[in-house]
Short mmCIF file of C-alpha atoms in Angstrom, two decimals:
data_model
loop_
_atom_site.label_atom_id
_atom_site.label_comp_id
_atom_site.label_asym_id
_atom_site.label_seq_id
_atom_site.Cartn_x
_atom_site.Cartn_y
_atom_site.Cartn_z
CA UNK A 1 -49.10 221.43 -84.42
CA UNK A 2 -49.05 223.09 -80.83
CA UNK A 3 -45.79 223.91 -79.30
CA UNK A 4 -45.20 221.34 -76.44
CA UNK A 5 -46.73 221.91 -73.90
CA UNK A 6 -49.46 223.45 -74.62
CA UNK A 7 -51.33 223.88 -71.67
CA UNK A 8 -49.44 225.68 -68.35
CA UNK A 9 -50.92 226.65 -64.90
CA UNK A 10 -49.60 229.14 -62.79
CA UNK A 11 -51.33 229.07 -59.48
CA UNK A 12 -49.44 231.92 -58.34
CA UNK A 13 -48.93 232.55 -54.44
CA UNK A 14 -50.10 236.09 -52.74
CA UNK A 15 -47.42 238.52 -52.59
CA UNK A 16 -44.20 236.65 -54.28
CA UNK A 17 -43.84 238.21 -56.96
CA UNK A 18 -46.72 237.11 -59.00
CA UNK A 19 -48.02 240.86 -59.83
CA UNK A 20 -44.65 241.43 -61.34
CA UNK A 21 -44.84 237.72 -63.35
CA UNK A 22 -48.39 238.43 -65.12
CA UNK A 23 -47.28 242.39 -65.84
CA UNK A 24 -44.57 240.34 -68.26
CA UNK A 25 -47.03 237.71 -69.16
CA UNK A 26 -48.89 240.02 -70.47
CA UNK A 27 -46.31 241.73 -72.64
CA UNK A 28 -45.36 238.04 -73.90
CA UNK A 29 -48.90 236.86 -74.89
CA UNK A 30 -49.03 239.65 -77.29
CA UNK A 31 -45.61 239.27 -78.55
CA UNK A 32 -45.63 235.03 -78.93
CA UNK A 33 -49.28 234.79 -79.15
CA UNK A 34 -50.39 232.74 -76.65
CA UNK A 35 -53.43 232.79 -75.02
CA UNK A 36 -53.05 234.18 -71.76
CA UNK A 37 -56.02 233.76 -69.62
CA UNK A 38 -56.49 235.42 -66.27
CA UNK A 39 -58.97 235.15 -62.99
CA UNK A 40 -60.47 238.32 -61.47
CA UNK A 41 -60.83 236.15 -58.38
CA UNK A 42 -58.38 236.80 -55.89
CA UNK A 43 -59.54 235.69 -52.89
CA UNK A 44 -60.98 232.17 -53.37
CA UNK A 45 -57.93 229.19 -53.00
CA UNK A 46 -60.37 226.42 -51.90
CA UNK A 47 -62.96 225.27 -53.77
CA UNK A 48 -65.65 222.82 -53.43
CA UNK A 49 -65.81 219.21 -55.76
CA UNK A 50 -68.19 221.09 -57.93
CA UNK A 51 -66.24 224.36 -58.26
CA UNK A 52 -63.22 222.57 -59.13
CA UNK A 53 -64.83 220.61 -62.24
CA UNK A 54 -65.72 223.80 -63.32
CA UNK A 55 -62.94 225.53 -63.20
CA UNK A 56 -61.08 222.57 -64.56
CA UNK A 57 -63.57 222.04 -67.47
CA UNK A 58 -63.26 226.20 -68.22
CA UNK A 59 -59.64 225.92 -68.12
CA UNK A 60 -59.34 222.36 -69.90
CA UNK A 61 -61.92 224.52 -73.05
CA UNK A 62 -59.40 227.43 -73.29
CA UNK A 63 -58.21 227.92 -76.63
CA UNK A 64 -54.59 226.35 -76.95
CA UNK A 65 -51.72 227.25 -76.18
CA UNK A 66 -52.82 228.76 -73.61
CA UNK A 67 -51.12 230.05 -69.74
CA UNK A 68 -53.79 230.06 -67.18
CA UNK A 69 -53.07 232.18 -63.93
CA UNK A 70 -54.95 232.69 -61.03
CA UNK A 71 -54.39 232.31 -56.89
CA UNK A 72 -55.66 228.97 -56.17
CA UNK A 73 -54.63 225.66 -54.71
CA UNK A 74 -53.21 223.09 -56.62
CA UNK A 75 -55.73 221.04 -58.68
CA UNK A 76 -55.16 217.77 -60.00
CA UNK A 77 -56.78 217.69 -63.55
CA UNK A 78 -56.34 213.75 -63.71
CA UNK A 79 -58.68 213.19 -60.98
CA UNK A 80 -61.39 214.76 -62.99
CA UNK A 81 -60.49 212.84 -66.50
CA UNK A 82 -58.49 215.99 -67.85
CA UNK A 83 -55.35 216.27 -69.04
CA UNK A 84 -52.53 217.42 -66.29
CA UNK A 85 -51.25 220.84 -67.69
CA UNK A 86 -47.63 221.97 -66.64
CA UNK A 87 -47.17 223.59 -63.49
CA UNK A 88 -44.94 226.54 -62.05
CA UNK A 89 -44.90 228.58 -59.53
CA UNK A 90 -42.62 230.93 -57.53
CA UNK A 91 -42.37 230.97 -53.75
CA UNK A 92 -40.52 233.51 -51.55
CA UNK A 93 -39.43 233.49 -47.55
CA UNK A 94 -42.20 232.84 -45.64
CA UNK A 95 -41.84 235.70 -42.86
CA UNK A 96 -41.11 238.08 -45.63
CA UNK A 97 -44.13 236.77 -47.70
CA UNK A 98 -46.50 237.48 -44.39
CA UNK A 99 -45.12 240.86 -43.74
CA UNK A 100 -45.42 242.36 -47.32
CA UNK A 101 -49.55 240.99 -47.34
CA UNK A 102 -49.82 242.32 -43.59
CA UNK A 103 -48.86 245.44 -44.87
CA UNK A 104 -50.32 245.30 -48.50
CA UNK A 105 -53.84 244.62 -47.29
CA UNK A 106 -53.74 248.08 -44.65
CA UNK A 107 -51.55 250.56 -47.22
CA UNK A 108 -51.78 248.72 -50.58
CA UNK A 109 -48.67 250.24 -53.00
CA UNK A 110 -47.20 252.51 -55.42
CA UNK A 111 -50.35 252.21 -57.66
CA UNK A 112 -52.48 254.71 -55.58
CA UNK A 113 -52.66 256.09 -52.23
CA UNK A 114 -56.33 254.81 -52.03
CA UNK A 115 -56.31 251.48 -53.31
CA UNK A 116 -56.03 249.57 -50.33
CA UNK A 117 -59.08 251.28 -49.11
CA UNK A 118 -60.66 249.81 -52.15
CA UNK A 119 -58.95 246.11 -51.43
CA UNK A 120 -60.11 246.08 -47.99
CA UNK A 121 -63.09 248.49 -47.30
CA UNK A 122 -64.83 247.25 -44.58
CA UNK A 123 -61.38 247.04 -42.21
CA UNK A 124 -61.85 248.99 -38.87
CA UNK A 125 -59.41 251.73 -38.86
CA UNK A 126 -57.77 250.20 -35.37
CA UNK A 127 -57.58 246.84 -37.46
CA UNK A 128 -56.10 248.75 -40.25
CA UNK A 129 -53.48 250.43 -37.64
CA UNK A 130 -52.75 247.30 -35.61
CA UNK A 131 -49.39 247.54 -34.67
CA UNK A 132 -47.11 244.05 -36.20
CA UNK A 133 -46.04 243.43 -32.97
CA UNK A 134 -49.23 243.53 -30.45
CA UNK A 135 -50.65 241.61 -33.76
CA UNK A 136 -47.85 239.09 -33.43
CA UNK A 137 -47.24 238.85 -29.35
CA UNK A 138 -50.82 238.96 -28.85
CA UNK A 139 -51.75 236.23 -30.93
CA UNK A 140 -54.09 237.78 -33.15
CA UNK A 141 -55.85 235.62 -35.60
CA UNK A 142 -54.39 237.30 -38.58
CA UNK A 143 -51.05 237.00 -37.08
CA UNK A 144 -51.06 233.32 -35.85
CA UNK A 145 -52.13 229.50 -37.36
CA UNK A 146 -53.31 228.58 -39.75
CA UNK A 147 -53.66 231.56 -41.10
CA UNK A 148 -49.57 231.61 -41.41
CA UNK A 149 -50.08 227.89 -43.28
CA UNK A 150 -50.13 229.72 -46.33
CA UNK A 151 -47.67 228.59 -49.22
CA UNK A 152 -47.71 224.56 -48.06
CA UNK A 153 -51.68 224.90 -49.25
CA UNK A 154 -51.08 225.94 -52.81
CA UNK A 155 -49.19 222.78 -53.74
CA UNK A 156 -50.41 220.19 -51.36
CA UNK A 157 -53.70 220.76 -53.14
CA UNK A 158 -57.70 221.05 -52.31
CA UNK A 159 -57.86 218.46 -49.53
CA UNK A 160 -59.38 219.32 -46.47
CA UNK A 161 -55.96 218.43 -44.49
CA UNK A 162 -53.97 220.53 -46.99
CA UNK A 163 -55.10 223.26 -44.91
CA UNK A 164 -53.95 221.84 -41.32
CA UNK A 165 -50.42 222.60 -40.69
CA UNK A 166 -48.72 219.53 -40.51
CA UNK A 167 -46.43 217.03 -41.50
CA UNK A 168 -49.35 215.30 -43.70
CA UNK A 169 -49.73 218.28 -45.65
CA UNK A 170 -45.69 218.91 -46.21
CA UNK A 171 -45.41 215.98 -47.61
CA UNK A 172 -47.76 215.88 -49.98
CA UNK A 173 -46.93 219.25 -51.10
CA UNK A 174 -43.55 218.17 -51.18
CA UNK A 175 -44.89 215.18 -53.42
CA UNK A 176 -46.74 217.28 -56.01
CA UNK A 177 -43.77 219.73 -56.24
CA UNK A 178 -41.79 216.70 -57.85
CA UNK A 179 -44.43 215.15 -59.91
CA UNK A 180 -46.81 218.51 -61.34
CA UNK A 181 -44.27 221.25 -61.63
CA UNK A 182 -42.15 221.81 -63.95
CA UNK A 183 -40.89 224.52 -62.01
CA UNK A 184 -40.99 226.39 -58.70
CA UNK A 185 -38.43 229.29 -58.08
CA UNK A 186 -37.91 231.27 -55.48
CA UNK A 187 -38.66 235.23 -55.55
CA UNK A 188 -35.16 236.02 -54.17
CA UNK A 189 -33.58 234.67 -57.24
CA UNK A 190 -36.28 235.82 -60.07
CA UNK A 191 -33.76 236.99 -62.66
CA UNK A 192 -32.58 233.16 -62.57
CA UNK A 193 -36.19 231.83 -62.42
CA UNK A 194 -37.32 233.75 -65.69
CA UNK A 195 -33.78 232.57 -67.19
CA UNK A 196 -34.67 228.97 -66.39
CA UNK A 197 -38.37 229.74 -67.71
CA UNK A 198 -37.26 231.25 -70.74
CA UNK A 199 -35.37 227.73 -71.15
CA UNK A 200 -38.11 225.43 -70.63
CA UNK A 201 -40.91 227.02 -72.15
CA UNK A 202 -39.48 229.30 -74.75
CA UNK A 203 -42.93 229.43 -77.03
CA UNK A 204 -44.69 231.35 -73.53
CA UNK A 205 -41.11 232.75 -72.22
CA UNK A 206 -38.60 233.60 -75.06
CA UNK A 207 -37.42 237.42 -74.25
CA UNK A 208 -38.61 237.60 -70.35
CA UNK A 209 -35.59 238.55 -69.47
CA UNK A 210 -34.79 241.37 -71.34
CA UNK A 211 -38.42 242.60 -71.28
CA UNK A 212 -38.03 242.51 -67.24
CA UNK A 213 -34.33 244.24 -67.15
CA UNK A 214 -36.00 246.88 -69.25
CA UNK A 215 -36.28 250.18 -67.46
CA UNK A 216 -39.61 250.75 -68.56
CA UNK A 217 -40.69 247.93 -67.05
CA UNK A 218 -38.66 248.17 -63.78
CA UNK A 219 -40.38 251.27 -63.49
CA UNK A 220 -43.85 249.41 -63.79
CA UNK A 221 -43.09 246.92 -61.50
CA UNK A 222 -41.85 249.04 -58.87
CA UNK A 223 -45.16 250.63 -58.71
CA UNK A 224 -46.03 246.99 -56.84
CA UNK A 225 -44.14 247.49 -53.69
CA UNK A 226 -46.08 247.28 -50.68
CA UNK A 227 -45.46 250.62 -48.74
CA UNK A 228 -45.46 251.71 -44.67
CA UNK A 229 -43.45 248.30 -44.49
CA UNK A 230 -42.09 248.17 -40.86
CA UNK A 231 -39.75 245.53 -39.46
CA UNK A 232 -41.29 243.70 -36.23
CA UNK A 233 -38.82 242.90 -33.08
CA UNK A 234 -36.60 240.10 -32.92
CA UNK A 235 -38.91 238.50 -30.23
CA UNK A 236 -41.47 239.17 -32.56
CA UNK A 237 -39.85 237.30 -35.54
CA UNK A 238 -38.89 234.76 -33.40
CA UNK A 239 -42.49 233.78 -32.71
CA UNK A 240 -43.32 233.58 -36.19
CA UNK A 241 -40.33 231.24 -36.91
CA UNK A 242 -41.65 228.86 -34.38
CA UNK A 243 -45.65 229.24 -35.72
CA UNK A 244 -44.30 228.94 -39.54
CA UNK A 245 -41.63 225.98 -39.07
CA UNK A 246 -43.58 223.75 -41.69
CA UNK A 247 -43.16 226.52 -43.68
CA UNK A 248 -39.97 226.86 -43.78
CA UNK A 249 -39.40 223.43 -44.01
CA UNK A 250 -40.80 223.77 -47.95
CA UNK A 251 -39.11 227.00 -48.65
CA UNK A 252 -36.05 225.47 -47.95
CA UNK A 253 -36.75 221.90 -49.77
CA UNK A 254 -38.10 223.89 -52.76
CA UNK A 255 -34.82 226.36 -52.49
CA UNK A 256 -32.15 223.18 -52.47
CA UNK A 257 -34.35 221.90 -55.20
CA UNK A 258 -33.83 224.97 -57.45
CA UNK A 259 -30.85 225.15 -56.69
CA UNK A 260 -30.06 221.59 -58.05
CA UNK A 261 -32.00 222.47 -60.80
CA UNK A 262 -29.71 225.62 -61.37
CA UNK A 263 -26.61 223.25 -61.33
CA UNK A 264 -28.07 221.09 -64.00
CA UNK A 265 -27.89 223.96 -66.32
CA UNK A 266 -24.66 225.85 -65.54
CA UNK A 267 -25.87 228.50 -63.24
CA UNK A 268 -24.01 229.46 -59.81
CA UNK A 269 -26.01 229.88 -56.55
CA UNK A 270 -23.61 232.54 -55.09
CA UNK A 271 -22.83 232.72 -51.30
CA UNK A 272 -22.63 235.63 -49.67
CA UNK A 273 -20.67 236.80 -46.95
CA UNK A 274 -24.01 236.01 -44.11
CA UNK A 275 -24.56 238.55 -41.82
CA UNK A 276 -24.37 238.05 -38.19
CA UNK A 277 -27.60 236.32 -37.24
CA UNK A 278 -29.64 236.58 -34.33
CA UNK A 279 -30.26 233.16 -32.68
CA UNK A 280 -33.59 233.17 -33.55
CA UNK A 281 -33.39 232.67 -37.55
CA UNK A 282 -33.48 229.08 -38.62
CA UNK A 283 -30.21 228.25 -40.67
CA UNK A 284 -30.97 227.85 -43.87
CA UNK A 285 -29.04 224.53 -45.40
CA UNK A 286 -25.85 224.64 -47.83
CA UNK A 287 -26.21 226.43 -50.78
CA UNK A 288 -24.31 225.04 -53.88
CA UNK A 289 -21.25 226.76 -55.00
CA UNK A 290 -20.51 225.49 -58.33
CA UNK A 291 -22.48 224.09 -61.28
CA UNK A 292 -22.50 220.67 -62.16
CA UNK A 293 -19.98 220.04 -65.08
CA UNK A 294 -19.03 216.35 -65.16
CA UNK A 295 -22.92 215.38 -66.13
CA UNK A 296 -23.07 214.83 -70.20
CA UNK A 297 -27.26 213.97 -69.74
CA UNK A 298 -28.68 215.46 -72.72
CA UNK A 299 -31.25 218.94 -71.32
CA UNK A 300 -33.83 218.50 -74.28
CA UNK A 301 -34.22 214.75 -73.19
CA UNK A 302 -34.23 215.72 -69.02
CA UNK A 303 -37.11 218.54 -70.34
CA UNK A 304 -38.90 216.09 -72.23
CA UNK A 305 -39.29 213.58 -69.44
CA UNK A 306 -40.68 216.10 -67.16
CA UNK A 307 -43.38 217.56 -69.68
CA UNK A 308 -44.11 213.40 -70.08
CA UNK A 309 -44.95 213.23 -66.03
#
């Protein structure tokens, strides 16, 4: 009998986290014995009818229990007479997320001084030296819509308009984020993410923490910063707010609802002193202080309603 589920999709999003995610996932398939299947295709989100009954049918043949990974937009399995598998994901702020693959894509990491060279070869060396700010204030289309609709597109799904920023495509994300995923964290609270993981699908996740707090493995996964990071000028960051505003409408719908999650199961969502803010920065909504203790709904009964969606 397969551990339930037995089938989980992790259509990770660029630069939050997700290099850090498979280097564990990849410790855990060998020590629960999973089947841990993996993309080399990095750079292809949308697909075509076709290419997503393929993938789905490829996926859908995978020996169980398996954790499929790769960056891609949602797909619903359903639509195509497969099973739906369980979903997670892991999101992070969406100005932060932007700057870290600006930068990644010119300088790459800790891996190697030359492996951005090998991730982006044909970049002009004034592209590769474009300065964050003439990028930004000068409306470059790197640095401007829709190339900044970028996390909305992974759970809203393959439809054309899932790709036009809009309130359309918020919603739907929105929609699928309740009904497909089990669980979508947020990369500024990862210890608490693979603690809630480690709950929910024990079979793929038992140990994650540990393995992750390890020093060995610290040491791995600091090898994935993105280096010659710089911080752009207020004025700068300001214009981003305003380009990425359905953006940030999700982060912060997807942080209140891990955070209500987080209740649910004892944890604390601790506020910090905030810094003083520059008018520009959106306020981000109340954060929940203490967990929820007067609930007595039984968690093995609240899991197995979700895995039943």
């Amino acid at each position: 009998v397969l551990p339930f589920p037995s089938q989980v999709v992790y259509n990770r999003v660029g630069k939050c986290g997700s290099r850090t995610v498979v280097l564990l996932l990849r410790i855990l398939s060998e020590k629960h014995g999973f089947n841990l299947v993996t993309s080399d295709i990095h750079n292809k989100t949308r697909l075509t009818k076709s290419e997503q009954m393929e993938l789905i049918k490829n996926i859908s043949t995978a020996e169980q229990p398996y954790l499929f990974t790769r960056h891609v937009h949602f797909l619903n399995f359903s639509r195509f007479g497969g099973d739906q598998p369980v979903y997670i994901n892991i999101i992070r702020d969406p100005v932060n997320r932007f700057l870290s693959n600006y930068f990644f894509r010119r300088f790459g990491d800790w891996r190697g001084e030359q492996n951005h060279m090998i991730r982006t070869p044909s970049m002009r060396q004034e592209e590769r030296y474009l300065d964050i700010n003439v990028c930004i204030l000068e409306n470059y289309p790197e640095c401007s819509n829709p190339r900044l609709f970028y996390i909305i597109p992974y759970f809203c799904g393959q439809h054309p308009r899932c790709r036009e920023p809009g309130e359309w495509a918020l919603e739907r994300a929105k929609l699928n984020v309740n009904e497909n995923f089990l669980l979508v964290g947020i990369l500024e609270e990862l210890e608490d993410v693979l603690l809630l993981l480690e709950r929910f699908l024990p079979h793929y996740f038992k140990d994650v923490l540990s393995i992750y707090k390890n020093p060995e493995h610290r040491k791995l996964g600091n090898l994935t910063v993105t280096v010659k990071k710089t911080v752009p000028s207020p004025e700068a960051i300001q214009i981003l707010y305003q380009r990425m505003r359905y953006e940030y409408e999700f982060y912060y719908y997807v942080k209140e609802q891990f955070h209500l999650l987080k209740r649910k199961f004892g944890l604390k969502s601790y506020i910090r002193k905030p810094r003083p803010r520059p008018e520009f920065f959106i306020p981000s909504p109340l954060e929940t202080e203490e967990p929820i203790d007067d609930e007595e709904e039984d968690d093995e009964k609240w899991l197995e309603d979700i895995y039943k969606r």
